[in-house]
Tab-separated table of C-alpha atoms and ligand atoms in Angstrom:
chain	number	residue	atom	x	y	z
A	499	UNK	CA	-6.192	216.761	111.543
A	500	UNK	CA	-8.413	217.860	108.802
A	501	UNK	CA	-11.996	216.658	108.791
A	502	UNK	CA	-13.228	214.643	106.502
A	503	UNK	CA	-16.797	213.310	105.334
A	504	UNK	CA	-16.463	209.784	103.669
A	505	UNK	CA	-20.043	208.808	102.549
A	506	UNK	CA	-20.883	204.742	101.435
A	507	UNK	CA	-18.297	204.322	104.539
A	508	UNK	CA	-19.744	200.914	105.244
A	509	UNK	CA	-19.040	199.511	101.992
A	510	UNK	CA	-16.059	197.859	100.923
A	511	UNK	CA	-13.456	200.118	99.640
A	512	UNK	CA	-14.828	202.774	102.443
A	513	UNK	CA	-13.674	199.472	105.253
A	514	UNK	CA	-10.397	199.539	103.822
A	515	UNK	CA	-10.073	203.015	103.405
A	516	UNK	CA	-10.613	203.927	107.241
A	517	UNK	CA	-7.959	201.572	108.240
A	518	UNK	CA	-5.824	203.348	105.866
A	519	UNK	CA	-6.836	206.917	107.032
A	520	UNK	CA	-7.428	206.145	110.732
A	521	UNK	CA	-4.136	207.977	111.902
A	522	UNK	CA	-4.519	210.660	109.062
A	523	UNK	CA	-7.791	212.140	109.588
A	524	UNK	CA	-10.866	213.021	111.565
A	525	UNK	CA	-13.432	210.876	109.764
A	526	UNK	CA	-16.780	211.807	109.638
A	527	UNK	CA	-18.608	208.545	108.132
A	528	UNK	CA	-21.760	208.047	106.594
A	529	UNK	CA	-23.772	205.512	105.167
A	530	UNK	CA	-27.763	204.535	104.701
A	531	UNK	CA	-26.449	201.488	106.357
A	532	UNK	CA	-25.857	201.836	110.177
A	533	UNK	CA	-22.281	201.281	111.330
A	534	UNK	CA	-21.628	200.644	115.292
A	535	UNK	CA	-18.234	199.896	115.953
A	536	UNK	CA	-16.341	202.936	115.606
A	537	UNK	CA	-12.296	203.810	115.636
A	538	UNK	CA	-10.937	206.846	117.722
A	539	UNK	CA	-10.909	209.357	115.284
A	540	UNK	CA	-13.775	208.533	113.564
A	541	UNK	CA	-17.630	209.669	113.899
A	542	UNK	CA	-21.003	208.458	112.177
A	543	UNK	CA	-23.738	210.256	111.001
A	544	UNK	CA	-26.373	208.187	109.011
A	545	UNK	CA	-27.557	209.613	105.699
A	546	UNK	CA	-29.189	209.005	102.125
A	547	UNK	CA	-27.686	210.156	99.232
A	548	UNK	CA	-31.059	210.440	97.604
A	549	UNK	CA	-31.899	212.836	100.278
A	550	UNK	CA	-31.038	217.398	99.869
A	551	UNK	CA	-31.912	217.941	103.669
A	552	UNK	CA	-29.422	214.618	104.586
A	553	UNK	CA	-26.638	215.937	102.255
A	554	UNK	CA	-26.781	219.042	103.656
A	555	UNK	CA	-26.609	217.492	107.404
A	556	UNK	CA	-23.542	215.194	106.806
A	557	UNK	CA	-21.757	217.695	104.756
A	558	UNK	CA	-21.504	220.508	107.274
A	559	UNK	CA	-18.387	221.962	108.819
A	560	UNK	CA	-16.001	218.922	107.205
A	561	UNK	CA	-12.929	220.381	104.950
A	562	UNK	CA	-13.410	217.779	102.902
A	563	UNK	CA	-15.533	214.883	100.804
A	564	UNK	CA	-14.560	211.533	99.810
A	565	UNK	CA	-18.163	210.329	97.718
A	566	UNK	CA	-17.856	206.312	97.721
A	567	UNK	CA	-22.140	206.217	98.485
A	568	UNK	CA	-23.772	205.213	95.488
A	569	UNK	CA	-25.115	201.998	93.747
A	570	UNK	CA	-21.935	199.956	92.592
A	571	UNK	CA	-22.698	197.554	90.212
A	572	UNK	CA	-24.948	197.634	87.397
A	573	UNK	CA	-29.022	198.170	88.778
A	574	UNK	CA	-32.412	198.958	87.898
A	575	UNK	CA	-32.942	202.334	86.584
A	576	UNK	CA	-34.349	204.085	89.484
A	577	UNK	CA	-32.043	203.074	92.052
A	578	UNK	CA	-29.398	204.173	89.986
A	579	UNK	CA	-31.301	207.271	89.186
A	580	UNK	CA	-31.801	208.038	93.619
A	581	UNK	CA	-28.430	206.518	94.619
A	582	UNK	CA	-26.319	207.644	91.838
A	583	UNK	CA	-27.672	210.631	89.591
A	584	UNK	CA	-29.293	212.483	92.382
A	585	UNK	CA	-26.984	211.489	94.973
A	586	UNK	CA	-24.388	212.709	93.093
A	587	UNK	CA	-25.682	216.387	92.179
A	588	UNK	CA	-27.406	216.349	96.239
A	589	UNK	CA	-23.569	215.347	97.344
A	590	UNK	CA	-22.057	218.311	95.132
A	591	UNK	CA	-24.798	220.898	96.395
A	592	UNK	CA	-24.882	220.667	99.653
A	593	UNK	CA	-20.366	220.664	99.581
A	594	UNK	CA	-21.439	224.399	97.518
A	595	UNK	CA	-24.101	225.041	100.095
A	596	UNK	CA	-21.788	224.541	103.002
A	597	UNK	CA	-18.637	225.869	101.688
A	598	UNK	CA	-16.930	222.562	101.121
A	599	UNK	CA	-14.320	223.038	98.268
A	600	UNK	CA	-12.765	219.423	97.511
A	601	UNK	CA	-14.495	216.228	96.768
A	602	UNK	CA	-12.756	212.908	95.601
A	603	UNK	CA	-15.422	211.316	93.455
A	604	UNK	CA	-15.586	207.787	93.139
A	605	UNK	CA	-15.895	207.326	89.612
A	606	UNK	CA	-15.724	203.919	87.485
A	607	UNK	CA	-14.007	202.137	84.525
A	608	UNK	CA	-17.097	201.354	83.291
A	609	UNK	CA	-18.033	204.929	82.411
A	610	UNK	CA	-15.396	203.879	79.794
A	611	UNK	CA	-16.387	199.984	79.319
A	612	UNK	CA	-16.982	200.252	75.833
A	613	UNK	CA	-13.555	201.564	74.610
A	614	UNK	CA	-11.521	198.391	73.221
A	615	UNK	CA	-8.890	196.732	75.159
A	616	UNK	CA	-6.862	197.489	72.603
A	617	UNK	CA	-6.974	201.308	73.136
A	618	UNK	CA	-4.573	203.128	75.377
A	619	UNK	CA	-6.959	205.785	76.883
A	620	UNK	CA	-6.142	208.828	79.014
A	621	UNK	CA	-8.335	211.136	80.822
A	622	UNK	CA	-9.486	213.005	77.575
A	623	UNK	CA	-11.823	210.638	75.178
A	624	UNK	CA	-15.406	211.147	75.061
A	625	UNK	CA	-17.020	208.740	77.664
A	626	UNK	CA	-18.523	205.481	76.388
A	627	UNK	CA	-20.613	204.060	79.248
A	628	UNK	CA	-21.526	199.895	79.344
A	629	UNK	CA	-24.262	200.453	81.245
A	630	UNK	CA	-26.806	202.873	83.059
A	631	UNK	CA	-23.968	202.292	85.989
A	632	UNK	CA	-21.093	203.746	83.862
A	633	UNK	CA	-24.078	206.385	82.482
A	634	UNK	CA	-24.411	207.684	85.901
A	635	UNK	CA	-20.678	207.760	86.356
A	636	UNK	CA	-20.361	209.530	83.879
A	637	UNK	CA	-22.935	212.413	85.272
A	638	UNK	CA	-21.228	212.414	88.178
A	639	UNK	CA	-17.894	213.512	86.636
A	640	UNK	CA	-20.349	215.966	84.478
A	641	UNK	CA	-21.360	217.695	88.005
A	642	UNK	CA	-17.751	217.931	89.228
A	643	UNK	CA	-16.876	219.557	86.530
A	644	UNK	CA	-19.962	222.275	86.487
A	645	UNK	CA	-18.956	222.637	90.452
A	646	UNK	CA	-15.096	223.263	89.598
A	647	UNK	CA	-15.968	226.113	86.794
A	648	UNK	CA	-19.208	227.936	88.118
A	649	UNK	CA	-18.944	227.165	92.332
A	650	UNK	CA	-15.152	226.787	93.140
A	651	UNK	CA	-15.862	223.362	94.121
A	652	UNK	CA	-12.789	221.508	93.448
A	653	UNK	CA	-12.606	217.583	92.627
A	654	UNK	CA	-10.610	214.761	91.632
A	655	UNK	CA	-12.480	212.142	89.901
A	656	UNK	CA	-10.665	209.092	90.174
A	657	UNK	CA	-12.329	206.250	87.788
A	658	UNK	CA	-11.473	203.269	89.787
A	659	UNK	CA	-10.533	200.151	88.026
A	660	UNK	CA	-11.292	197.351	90.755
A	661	UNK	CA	-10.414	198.160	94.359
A	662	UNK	CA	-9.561	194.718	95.807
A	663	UNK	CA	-6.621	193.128	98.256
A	664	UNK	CA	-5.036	191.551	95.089
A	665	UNK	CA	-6.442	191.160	91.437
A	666	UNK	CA	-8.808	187.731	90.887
A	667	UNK	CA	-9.081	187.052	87.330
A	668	UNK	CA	-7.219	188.491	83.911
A	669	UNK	CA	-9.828	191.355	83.335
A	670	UNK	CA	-8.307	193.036	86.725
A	671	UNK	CA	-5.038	192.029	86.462
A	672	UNK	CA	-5.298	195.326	83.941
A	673	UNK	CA	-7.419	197.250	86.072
A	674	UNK	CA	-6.520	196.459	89.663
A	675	UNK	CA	-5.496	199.058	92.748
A	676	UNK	CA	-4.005	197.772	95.954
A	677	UNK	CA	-6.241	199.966	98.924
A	678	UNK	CA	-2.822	201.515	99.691
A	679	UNK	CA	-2.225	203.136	96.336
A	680	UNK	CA	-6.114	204.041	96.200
A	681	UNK	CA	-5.283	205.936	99.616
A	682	UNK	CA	-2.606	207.383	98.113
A	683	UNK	CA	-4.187	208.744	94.716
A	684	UNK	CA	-7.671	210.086	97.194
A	685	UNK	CA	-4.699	211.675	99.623
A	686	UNK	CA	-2.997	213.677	96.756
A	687	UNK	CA	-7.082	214.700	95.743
A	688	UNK	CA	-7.383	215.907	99.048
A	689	UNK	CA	-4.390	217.560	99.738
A	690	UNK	CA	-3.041	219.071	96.462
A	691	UNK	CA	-3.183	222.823	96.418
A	692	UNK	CA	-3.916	222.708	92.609
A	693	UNK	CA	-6.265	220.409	91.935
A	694	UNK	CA	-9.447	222.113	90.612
A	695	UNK	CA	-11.586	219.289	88.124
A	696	UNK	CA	-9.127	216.482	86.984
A	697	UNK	CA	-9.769	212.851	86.455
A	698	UNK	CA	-7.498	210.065	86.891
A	699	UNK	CA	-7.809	206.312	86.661
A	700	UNK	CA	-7.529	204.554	89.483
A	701	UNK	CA	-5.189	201.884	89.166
A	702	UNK	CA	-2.005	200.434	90.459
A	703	UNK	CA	1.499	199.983	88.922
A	704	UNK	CA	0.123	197.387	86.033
A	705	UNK	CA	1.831	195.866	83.377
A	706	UNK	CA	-1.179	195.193	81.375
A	707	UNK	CA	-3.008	198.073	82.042
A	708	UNK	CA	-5.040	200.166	79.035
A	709	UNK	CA	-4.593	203.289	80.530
A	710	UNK	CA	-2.852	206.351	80.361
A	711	UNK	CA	-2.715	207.990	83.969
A	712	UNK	CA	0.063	209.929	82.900
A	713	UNK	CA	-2.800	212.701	84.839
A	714	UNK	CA	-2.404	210.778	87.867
A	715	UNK	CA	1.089	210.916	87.688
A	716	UNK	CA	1.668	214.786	87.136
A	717	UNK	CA	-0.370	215.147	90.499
A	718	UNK	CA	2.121	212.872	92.458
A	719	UNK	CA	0.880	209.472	91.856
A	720	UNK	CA	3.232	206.784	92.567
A	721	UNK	CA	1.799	203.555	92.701
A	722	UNK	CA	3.835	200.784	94.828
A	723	UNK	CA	1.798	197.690	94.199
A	724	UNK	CA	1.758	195.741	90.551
A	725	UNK	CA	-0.887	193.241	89.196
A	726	UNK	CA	2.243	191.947	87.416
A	727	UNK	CA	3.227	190.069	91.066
A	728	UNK	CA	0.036	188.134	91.222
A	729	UNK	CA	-0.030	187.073	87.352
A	730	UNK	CA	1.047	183.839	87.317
A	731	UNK	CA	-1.195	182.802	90.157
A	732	UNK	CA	-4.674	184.405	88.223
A	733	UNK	CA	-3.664	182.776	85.204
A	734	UNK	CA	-3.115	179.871	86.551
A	735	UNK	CA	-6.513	179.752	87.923
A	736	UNK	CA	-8.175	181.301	85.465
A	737	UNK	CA	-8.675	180.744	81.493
A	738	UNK	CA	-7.015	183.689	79.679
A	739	UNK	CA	-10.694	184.024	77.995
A	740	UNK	CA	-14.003	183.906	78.847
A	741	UNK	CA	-15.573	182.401	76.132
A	742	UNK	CA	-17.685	185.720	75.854
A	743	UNK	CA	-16.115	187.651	72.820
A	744	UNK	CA	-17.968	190.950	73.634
A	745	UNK	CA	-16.541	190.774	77.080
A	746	UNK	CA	-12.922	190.115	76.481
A	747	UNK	CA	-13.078	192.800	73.806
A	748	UNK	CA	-13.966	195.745	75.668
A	749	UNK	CA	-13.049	197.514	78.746
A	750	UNK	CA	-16.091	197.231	80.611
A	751	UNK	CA	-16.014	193.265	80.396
A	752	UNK	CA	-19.513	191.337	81.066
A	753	UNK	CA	-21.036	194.697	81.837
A	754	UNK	CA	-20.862	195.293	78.235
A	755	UNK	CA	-22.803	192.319	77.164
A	756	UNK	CA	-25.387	192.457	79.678
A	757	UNK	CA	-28.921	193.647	78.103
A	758	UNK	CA	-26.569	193.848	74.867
A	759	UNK	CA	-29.494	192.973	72.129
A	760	UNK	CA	-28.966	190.387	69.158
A	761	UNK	CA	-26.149	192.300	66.665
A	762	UNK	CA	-24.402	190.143	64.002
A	763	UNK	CA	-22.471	192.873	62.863
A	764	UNK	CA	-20.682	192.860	65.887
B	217	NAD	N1	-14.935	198.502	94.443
B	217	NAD	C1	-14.463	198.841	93.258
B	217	NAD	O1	-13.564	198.182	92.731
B	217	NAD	C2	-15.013	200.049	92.542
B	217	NAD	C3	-14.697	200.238	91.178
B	217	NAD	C4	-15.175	201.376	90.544
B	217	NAD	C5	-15.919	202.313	91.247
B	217	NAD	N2	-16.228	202.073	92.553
B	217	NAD	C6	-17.055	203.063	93.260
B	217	NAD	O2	-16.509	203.290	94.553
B	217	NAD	C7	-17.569	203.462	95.500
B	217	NAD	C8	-17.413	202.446	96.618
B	217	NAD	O3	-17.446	201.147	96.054
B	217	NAD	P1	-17.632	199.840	96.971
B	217	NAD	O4	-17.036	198.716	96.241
B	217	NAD	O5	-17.224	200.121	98.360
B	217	NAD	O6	-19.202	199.685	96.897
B	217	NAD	P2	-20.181	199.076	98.011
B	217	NAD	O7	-21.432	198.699	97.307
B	217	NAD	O8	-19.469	198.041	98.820
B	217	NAD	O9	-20.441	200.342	98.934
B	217	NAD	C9	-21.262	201.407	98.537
B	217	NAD	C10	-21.883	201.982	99.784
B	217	NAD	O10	-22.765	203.031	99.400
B	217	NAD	C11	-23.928	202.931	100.200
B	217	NAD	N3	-25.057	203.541	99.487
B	217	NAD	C12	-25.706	203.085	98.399
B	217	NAD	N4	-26.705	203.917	98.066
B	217	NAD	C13	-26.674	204.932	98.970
B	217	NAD	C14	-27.466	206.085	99.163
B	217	NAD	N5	-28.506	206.379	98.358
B	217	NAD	N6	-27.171	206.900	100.201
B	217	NAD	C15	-26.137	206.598	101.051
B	217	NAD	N7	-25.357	205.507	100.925
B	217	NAD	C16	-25.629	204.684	99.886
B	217	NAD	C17	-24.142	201.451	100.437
B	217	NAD	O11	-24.937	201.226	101.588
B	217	NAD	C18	-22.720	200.949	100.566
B	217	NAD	O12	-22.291	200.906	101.904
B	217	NAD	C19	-18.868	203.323	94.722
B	217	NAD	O13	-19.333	204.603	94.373
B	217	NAD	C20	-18.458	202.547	93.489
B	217	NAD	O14	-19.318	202.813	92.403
B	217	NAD	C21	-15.792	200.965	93.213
C-alpha cells in the first residue's frame, strides 16, 4: 500500500475520506488538532501548516499528499494568510524538499465565486475570487503550478464544490460531490501516471451544474452520485431564491456579498 500524508485529517471531508481510503492506503494523518482514535492502517503526526520545520516533519518518506489543512471558510486576513497562503507554499516545499512528487490540492469554487451562474466554466478562465478565501485558493493552485514546471512536483487541483453526504439547499444542488466520487476524483490524482498540474472541479454527476469538468473526465472521472436525486426534497424545503440578488447571481453565493460595499450599478 502506498503511503500517504493527508493533512486537515480531522476535519470534515478528511473524516469521510479515511473511511473511504482505510482499505486503500497507509495513511499518515495530520492535523493542528489532535486526533486519538486511530484505524489500522492509519498513523498521526500533529503539525501546523503555518510551520517550514512541521511541513518538512509530516511530509517525509510518504509517496504521496492529499492538502485538505487550511482555513475553510471565509476569515480574517492573517489566518488566512498562516493557514492558507503560507501553508500552502510550506506544504509544496517541504513535498520538493523531501522528494514527494504528487499532491491533490484542495482547492475551492469560490476561487471562481464571482463568475455568473449563468456561465459554463471549465478549468481555463482567469480566476475571479469572492473573497480573501477564494484569493488564497487561488495562490495555492498558483504554487502547484510553479512546483509542476520548475520542481517536478506533480498536482491535481481539484476545486471542490461542497463536499457533503447529500446537497442541502439549491446553491449545492449545482455544486455538490458525494465523499465517494470525491475519493474517486483524489484516487485518479494520486494514481494517474500523467498527471503533472491539472485542475478539475470537484463535483458529482449534476444536472444543474455550471461547470465544465470535461478535465476531470479525460483523467477517468466518472461520477456515480447526482444532486438531481435529492432535488425535489431541497426544493421542497428550500425557496428557489434567497432574496439576496448578488448571491443567487454568482457562483460564489453569500460569499460574494459579504464585505461587498454599497454599488448601485450592480
Ligand atoms: N467541505 C467542502 O465542501 C469544501 C469545499 C471547497 C474546498 N474545501 C477545502 O477542502 C479542505 C477540507 O475542507 P473541510 O470541509 O474538511 O474543512 P474543515 O475546516 O472541516 O477542516 C480543515 C482542517 O484543517 C485544519 N487546519 C486549519 N489550519 C491549519 C493549519 N494551519 N495547520 C494544520 N491544520 C490546519 C483544521 O484543524 C481542520 O481540521 C479545506 O482546504 C477546504 O478549504 C472544502
Amino acid at each position: 500500500m502506498k503511503s500517504i500524508l493527508m493533512t486537515g485529517a480531522t476535519g470534515g471531508v478528511g473524516t469521510f475520506l479515511r473511511k473511504e481510503f482505510a482499505n486503500r492506503y497507509r495513511l499518515r494523518l495530520s492535523d493542528m488538532r489532535p486526533l486519538t482514535t486511530l484505524g489500522a492502517s492509519e498513523s498521526f503526526m500533529a503539525g501546523d501548516c503555518a510551520s517550514l520545520d512541521d511541513m518538512l516533519r509530516v511530509t517525509e518518506g510518504v509517496d504521496g499528499i492529499i492538502h485538505l489543512g487550511g482555513y475553510s471558510v471565509e476569515g480574517p486576513w492573517e489566518t488566512i494568510l498562516q493557514s492558507n497562503i503560507i501553508g500552502a507554499y510550506n506544504l509544496y516545499e517541504a513535498a520538493r524538499r523531501n522528494g514527494v512528487k504528487r499532491v491533490i490540492f484542495a482547492t475551492s469554487n469560490h476561487a471562481m465565486g464571482f463568475y455568473k451562474r449563468t456561465a459554463r466554466i471549465d478549468h481555463t478562465p482567469y480566476p475571479r475570487p469572492d473573497g480573501r478565501y477564494g484569493l488564497s485558493k487561488m495562490f495555492g493552485e498558483g504554487v502547484a503550478s510553479l512546483y509542476a514546471d520548475k520542481y517536478d512536483v506533480s498536482s491535481l487541483c481539484i476545486r471542490i464544490g461542497n463536499a457533503a453526504m447529500q446537497p442541502i439547499d439549491v446553491r449545492r444542488l449545482s455544486i455538490w460531490i458525494s465523499p465517494r466520487d470525491l475519493a474517486q476524483l483524489i484516487g485518479i490524482g494520486l494514481e494517474h501516471p500523467d498527471i503533472r498540474f491539472a485542475i478539475v472541479y470537484g463535483a458529482s454527476d449534476n444536472a444543474r451544474g455550471w461547470w465544465d469538468n470535461t478535465n476531470a473526465q479525460c483523467l477517468g472521472y466518472r461520477p456515480v452520485d447526482r444532486s438531481e436525486d435529492f432535488a425535489a426534497e431541497v426544493l421542497r424545503a428550500h425557496p428557489a431564491t434567497t432574496g439576496d440578488a448578488i448571491a443567487d447571481a454568482h457562483q460564489g453565493g453569500a460569499f460574494c456579498t459579504a464585505e461587498m460595499v454599497e454599488n448601485p450599478a450592480k
